[in-house]
PDB file of C-alpha atoms in Angstrom:
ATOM      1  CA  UNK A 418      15.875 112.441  95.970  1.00 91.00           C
ATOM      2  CA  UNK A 419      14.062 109.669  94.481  1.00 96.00           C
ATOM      3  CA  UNK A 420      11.819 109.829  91.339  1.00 98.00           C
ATOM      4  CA  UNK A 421       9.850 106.702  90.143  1.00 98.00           C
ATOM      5  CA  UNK A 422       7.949 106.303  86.843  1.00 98.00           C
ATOM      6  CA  UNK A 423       5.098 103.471  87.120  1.00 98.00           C
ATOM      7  CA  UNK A 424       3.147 102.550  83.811  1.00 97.00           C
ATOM      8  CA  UNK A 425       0.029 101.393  83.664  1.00 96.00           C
ATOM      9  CA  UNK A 426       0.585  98.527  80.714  1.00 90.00           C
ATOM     10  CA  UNK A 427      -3.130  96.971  79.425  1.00 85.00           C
ATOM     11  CA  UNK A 428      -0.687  93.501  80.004  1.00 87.00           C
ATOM     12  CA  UNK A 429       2.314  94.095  82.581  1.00 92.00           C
ATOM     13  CA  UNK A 430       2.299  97.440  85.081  1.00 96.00           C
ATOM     14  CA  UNK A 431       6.110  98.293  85.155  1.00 97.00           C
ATOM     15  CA  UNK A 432       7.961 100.411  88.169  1.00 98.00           C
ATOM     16  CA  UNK A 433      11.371 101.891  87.322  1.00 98.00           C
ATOM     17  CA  UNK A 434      12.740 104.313  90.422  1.00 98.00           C
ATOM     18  CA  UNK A 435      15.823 106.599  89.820  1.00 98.00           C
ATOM     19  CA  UNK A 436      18.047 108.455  92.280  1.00 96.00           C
ATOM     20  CA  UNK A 437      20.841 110.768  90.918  1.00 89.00           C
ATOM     21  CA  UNK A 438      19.042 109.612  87.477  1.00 88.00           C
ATOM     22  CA  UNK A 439      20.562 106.041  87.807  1.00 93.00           C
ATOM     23  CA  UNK A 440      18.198 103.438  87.852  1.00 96.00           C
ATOM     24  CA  UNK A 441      18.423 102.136  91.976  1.00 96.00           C
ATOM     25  CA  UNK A 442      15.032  99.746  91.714  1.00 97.00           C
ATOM     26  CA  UNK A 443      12.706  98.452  88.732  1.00 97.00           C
ATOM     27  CA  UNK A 444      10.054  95.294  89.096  1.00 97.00           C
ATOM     28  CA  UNK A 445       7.537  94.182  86.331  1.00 97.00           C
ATOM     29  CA  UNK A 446       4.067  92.556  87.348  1.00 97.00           C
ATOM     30  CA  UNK A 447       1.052  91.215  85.433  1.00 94.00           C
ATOM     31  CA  UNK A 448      -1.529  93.518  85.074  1.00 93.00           C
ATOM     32  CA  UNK A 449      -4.479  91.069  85.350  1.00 90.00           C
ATOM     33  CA  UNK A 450      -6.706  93.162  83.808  1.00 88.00           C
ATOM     34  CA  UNK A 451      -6.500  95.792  86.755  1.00 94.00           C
ATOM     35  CA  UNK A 452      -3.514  98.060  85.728  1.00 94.00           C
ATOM     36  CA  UNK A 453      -3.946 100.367  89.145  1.00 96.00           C
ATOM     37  CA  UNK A 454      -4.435  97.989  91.309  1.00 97.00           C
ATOM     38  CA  UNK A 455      -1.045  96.041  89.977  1.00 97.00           C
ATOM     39  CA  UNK A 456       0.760  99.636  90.185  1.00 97.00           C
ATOM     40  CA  UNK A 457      -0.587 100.050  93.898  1.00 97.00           C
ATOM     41  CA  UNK A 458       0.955  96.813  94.666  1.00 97.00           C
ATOM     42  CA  UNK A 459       4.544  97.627  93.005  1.00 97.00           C
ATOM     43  CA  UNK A 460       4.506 100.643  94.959  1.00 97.00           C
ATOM     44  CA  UNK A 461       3.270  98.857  97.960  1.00 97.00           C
ATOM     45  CA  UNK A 462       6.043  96.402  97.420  1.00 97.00           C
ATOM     46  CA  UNK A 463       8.922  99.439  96.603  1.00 97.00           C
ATOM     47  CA  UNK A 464       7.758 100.952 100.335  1.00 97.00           C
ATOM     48  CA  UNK A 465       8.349  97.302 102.046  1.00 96.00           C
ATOM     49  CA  UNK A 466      11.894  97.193 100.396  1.00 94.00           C
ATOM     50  CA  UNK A 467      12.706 100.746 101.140  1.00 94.00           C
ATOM     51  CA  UNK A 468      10.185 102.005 104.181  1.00 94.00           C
ATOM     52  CA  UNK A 469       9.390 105.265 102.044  1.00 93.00           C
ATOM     53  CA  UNK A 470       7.740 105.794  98.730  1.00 94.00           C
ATOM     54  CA  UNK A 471       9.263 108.060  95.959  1.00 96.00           C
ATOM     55  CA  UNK A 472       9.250 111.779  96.270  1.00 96.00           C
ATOM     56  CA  UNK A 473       8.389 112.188  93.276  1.00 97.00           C
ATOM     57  CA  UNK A 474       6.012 110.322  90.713  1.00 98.00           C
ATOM     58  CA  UNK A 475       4.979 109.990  86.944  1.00 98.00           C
ATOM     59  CA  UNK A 476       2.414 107.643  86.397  1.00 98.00           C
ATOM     60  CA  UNK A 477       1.830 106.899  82.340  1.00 97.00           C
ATOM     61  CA  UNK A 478      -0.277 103.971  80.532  1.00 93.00           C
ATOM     62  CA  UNK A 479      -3.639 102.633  80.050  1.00 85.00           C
ATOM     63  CA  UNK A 480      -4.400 103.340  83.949  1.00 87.00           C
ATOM     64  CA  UNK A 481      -2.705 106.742  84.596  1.00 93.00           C
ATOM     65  CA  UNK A 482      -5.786 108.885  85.048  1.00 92.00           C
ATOM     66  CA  UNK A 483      -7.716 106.558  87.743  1.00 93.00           C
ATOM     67  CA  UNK A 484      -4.708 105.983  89.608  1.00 96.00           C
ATOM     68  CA  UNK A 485      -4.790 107.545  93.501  1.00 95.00           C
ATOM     69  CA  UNK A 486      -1.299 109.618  93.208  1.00 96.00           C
ATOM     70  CA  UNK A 487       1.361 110.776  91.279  1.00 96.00           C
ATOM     71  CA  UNK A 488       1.043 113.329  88.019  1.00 97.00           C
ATOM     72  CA  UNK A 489       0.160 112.172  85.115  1.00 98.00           C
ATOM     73  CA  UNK A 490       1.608 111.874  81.604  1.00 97.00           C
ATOM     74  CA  UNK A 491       0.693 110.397  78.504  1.00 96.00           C
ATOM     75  CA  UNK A 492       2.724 107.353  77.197  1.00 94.00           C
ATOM     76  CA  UNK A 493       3.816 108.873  74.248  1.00 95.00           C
ATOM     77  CA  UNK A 494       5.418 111.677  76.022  1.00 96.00           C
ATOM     78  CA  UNK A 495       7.502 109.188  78.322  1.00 97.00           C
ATOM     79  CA  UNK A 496       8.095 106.768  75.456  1.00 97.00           C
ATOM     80  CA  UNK A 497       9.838 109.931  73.896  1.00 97.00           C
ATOM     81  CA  UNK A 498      11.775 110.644  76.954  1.00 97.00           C
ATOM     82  CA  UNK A 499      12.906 107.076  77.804  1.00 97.00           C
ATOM     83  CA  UNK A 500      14.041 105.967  74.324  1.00 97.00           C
ATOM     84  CA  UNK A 501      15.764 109.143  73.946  1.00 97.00           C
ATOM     85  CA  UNK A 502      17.769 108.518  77.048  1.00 96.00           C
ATOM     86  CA  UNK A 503      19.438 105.344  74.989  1.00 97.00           C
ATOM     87  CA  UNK A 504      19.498 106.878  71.362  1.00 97.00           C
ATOM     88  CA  UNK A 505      19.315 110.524  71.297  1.00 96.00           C
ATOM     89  CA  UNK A 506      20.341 111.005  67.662  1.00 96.00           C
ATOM     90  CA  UNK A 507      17.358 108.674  66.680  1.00 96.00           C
ATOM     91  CA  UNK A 508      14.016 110.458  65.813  1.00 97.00           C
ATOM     92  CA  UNK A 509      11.601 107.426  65.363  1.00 98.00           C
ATOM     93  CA  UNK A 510      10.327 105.113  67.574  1.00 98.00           C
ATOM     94  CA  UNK A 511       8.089 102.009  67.104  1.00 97.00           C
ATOM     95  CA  UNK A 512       6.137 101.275  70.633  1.00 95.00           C
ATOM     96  CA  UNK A 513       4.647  97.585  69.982  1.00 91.00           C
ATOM     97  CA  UNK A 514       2.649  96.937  73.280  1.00 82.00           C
ATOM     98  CA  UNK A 515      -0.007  94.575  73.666  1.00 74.00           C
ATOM     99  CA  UNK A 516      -3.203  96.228  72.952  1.00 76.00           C
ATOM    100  CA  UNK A 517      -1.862  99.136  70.515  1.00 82.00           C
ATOM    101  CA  UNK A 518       0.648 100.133  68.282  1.00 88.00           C
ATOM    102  CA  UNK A 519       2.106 103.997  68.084  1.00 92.00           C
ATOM    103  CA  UNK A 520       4.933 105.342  65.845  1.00 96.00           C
ATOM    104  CA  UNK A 521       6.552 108.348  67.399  1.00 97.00           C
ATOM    105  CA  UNK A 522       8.819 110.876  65.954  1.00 97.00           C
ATOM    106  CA  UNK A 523      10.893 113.051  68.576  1.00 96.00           C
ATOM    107  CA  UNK A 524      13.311 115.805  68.049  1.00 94.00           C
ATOM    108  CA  UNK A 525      16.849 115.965  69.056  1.00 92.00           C
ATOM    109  CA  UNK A 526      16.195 117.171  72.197  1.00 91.00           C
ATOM    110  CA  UNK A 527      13.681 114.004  72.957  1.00 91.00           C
ATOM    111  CA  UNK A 528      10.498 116.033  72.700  1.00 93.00           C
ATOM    112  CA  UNK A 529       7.876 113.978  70.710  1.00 96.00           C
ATOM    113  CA  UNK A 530       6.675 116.497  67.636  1.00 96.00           C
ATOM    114  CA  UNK A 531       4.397 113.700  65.732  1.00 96.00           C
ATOM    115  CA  UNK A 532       2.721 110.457  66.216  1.00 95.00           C
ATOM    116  CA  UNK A 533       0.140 108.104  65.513  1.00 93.00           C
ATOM    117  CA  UNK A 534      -1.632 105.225  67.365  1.00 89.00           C
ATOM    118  CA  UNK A 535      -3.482 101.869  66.295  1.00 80.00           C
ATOM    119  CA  UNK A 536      -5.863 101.174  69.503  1.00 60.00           C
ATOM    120  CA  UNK A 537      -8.583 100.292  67.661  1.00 59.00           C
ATOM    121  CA  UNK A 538      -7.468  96.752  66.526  1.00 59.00           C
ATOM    122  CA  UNK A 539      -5.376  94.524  67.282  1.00 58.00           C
ATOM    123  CA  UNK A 540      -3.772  93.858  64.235  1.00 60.00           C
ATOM    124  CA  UNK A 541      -0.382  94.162  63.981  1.00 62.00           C
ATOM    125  CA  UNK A 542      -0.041  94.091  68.391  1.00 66.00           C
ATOM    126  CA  UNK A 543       1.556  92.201  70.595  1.00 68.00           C
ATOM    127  CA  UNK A 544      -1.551  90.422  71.789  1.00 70.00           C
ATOM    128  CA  UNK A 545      -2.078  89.564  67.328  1.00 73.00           C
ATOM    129  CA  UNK A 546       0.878  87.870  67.580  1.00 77.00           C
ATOM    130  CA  UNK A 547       0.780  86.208  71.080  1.00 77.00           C
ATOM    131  CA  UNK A 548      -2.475  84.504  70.328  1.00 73.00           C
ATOM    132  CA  UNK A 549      -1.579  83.055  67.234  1.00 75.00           C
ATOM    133  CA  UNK A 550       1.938  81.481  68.411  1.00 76.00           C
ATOM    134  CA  UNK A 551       0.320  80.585  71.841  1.00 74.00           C
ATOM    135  CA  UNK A 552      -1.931  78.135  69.726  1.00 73.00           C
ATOM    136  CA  UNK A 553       0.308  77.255  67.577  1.00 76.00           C
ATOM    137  CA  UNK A 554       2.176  75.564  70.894  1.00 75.00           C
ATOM    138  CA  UNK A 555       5.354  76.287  68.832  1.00 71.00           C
ATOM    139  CA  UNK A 556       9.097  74.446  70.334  1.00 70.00           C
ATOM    140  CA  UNK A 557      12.325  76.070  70.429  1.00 68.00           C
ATOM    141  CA  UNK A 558      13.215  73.956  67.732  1.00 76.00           C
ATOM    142  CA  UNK A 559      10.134  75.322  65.315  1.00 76.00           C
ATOM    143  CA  UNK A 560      11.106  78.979  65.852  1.00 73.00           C
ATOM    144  CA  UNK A 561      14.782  78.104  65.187  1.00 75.00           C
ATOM    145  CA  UNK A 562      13.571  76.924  61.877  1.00 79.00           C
ATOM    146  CA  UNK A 563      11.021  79.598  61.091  1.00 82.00           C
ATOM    147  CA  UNK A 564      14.388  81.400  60.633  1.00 80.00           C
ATOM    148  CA  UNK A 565      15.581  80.264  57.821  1.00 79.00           C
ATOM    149  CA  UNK A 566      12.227  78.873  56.313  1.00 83.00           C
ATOM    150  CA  UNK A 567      10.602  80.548  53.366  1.00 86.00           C
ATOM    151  CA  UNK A 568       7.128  82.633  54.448  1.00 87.00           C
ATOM    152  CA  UNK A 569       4.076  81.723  53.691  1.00 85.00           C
ATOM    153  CA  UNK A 570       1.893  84.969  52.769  1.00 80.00           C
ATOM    154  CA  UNK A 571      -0.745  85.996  55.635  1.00 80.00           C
ATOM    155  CA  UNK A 572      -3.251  87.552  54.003  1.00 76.00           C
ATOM    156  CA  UNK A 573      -5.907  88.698  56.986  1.00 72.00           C
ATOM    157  CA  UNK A 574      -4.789  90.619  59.765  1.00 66.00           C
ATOM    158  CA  UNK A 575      -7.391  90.072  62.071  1.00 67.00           C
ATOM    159  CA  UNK A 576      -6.654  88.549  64.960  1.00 60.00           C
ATOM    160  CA  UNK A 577      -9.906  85.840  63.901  1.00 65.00           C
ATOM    161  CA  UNK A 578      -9.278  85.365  60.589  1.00 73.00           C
ATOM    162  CA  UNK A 579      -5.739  85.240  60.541  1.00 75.00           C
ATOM    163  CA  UNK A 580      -6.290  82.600  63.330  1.00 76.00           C
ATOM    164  CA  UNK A 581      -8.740  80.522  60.987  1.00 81.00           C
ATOM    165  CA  UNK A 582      -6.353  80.995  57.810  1.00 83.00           C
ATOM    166  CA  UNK A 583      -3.176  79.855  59.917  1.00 83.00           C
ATOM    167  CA  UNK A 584      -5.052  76.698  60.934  1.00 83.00           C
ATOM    168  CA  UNK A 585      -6.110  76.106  57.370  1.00 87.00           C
ATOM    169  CA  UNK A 586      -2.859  76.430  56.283  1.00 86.00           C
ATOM    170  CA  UNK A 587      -1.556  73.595  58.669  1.00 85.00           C
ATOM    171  CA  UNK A 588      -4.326  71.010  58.277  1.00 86.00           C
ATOM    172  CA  UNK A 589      -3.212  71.311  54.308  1.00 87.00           C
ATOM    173  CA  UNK A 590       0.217  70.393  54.958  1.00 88.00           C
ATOM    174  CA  UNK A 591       1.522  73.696  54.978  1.00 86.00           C
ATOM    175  CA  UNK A 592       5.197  73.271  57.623  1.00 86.00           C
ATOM    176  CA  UNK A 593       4.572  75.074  60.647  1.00 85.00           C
ATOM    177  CA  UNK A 594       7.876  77.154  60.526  1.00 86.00           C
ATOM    178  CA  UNK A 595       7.069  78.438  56.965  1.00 89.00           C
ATOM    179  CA  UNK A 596       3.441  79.610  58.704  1.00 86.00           C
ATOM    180  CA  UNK A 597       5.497  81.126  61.608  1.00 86.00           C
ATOM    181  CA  UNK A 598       7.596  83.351  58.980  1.00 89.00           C
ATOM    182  CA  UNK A 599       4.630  84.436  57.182  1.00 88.00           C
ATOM    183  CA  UNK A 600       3.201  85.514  60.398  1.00 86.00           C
ATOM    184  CA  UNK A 601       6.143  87.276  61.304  1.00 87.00           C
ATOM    185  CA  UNK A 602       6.651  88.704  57.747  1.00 89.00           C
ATOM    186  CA  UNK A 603       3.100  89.719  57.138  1.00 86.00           C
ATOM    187  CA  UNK A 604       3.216  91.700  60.876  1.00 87.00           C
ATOM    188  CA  UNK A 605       6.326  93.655  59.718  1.00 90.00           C
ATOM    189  CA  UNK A 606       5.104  94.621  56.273  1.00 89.00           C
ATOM    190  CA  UNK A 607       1.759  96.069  57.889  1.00 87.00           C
ATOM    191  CA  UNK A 608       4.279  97.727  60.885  1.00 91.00           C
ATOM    192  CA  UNK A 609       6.782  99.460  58.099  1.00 94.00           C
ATOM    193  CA  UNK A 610       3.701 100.613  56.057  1.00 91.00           C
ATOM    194  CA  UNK A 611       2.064 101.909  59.784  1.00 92.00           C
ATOM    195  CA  UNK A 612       6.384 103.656  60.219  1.00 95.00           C
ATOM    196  CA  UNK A 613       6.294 105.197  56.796  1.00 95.00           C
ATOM    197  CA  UNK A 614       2.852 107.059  57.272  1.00 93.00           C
ATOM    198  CA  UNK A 615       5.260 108.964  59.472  1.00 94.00           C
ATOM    199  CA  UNK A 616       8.511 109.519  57.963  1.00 93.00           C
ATOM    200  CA  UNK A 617      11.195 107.521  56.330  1.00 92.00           C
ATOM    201  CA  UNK A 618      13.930 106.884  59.308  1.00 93.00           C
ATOM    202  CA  UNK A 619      17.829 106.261  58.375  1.00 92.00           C
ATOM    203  CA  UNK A 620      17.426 104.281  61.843  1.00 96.00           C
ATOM    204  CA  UNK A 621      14.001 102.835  64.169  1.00 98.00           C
ATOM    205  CA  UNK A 622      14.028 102.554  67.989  1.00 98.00           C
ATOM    206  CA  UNK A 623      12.019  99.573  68.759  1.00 97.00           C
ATOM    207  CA  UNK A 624      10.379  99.201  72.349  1.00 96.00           C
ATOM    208  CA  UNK A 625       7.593  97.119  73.868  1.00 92.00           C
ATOM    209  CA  UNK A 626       7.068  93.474  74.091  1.00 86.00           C
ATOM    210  CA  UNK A 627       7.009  92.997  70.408  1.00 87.00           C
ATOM    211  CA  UNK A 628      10.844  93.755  70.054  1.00 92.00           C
ATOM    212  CA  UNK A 629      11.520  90.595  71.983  1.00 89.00           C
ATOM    213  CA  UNK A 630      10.500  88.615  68.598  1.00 87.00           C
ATOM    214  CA  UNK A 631      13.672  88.626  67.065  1.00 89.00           C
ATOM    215  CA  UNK A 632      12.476  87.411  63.783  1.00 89.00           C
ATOM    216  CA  UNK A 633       9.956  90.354  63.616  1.00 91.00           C
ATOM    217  CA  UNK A 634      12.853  92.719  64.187  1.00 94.00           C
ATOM    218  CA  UNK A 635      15.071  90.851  61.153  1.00 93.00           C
ATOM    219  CA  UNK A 636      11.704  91.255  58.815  1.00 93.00           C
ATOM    220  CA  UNK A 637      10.718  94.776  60.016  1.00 95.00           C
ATOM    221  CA  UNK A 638      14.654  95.713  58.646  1.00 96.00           C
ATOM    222  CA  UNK A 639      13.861  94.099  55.812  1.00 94.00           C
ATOM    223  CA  UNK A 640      11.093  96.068  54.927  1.00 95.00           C
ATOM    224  CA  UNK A 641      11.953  99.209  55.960  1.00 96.00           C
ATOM    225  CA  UNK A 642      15.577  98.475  54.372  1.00 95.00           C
ATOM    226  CA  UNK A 643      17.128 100.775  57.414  1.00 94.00           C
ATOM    227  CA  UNK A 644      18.609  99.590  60.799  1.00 96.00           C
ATOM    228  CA  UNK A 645      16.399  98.789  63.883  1.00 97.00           C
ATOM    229  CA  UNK A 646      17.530  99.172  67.335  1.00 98.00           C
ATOM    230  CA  UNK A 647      16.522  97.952  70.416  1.00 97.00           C
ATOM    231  CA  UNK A 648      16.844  99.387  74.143  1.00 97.00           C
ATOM    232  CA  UNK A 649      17.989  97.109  76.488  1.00 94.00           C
ATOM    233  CA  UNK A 650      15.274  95.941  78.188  1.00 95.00           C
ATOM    234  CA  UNK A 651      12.304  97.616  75.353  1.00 95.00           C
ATOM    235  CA  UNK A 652       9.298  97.035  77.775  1.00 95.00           C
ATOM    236  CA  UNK A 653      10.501  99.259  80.565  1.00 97.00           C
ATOM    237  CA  UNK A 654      10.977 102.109  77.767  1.00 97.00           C
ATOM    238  CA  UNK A 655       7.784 104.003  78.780  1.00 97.00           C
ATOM    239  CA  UNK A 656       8.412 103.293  82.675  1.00 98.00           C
ATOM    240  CA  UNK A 657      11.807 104.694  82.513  1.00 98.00           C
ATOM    241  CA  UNK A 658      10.897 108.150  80.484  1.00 97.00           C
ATOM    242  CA  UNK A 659       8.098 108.335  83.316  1.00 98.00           C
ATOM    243  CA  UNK A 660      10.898 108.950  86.246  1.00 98.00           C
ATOM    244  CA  UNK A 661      12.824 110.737  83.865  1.00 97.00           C
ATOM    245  CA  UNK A 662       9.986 112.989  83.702  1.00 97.00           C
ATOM    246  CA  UNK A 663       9.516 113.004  87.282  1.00 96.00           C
TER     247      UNK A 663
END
C-alpha cells in the first residue's frame, strides 16, 4: 500500500509517496501562487508515472482545506512527524518557509505539545531574506566572502525598510559581503529570540528553505550557543510527516 503526503507550500507544493514507509517517489513544483492547483498537477503527474494514485493521502500547507481529496492535517502536526522521523531525541524544531516562521516543540514520541507561528510578517522568512539577496544580485564569490567578513548591524526588519537601509548602506561604501553578514546575523538573532520564547534546546532541527543558507545556520548556532541540525533535504520535512501520517 501506498501513502503520499502533498503540501501545499505558499512558494513550492511538495509530493513525497511512501510504500513499506520508504520513500518510492517525491517531486517539488512552484506553487505560482495557486498551491492546489500545483498539488493537482503533482498528483496528476504521480498517476502518469504509476497509472494509480495513492491509497492513501495527507494533504498539509497553506492549501490543504480547498484541496478536492485527501484528509487533512495541519503543518505543524506533519512538521512534527517528519522531523521526528530523522531526529527523534530532538524536541525543537525551527520551520523557516517562505511566508511564515513556526517554532515547534515535540515530545519523544514526535507528537507536537507547543508551538508558535509568525504569519503575520515577513520578517525574519524566507521570502525577507530572498528579496533582499535577489537585489542585491550577489556572486558566488560575494557569499564566499560574507563568510568570513565582519557584519554590519541591520537594524529594521521589515522587509521595506531593511531593503531601503541595505541600499543606503552600499551607496555609502559600506562592502557588500559585510551587508550580506549583517543580514544574515540580524535574521538569526531575531530567529533565536523567536526559539527561546519556546524553550532553551541542547539541540534545533532546522527545516524549510531557510536552512539552505548556510551562513544563517552558522549565525543561528551562534546565537543560540547549541547545535543546529539539518534533515537532509529540510523543505520536504512537512511533505514527508504528511505520508507518514497517512
Amino acid at each position: 500500500m501506498k501513502q503520499a503526503g502533498l503540501d501545499l507550500g505558499s512558494v513550492n507544493t511538495k509530493l513525497v509517496v511512501l510504500e513499506n514507509g520508504e520513500r518510492v517517489y517525491s517531486q517539488v513544483i512552484p506553487s505560482r501562487f495557486d498551491s492546489v492547483q500545483a498539488g493537482i498537477t503533482l498528483i496528476n503527474s504521480y498517476v502518469e508515472k504509476h497509472g494509480e494514485k495513492p491509497e492513501k493521502l495527507v494533504v498539509t500547507g497553506y492549501g490543504r482545506v480547498n484541496f478536492p481529496e485527501g484528509r487533512v492535517i495541519t503543518e505543524i502536526s506533519c512538521q512534527g512527524r517528519g522531523c521526528h522521523a530523522y531526529f527523534p531525541e530532538q524536541m525543537y524544531i525551527l520551520d523557516l518557509g517562505g511566508q511564515d516562521a513556526k517554532v515547534i516543540k515535540k515530545n519523544p514520541a514526535g507528537k507536537v505539545v507547543q508551538f508558535i507561528m509568525n504569519d503575520k510578517c515577513a520578517a525574519g522568512t524566507g521570502r525577507f531574506l530572498d528579496v533582499i539577496l535577489k537585489g542585491l544580485d550577489l556572486t558566488s564569490e560575494e557569499l564566499d566572502l560574507a563568510a568570513v567578513a565582519k557584519p554590519i548591524p541591520i537594524n529594521s526588519m521589515c522587509t521595506v525598510f531593511a531593503e531601503s537601509e541595505v541600499i543606503t548602506m552600499l551607496a555609502k561604501g559600506t562592502p557588500k559581503p559585510e551587508v550580506i553578514a549583517g543580514l544574515f546575523n540580524s535574521t538569526a538573532k531575531r530567529l533565536a529570540n523567536f526559539v527561546e520564547s519556546v524553550g532553551h534546546p541542547e539541540c534545533l532541527i532546522f527545516t524549510g528553505g531557510g536552512a539552505h543558507y548556510s551562513l544563517l545556520v552558522r549565525f543561528l548556532e551562534q546565537e543560540l550557543k547549541e547545535k543546529v541540525v539539518i534533515p537532509p533535504e529540510p523543505e520536504m520535512t512537512a511533505a514527508l510527516g504528511a505520508a507518514l501520517l497517512a
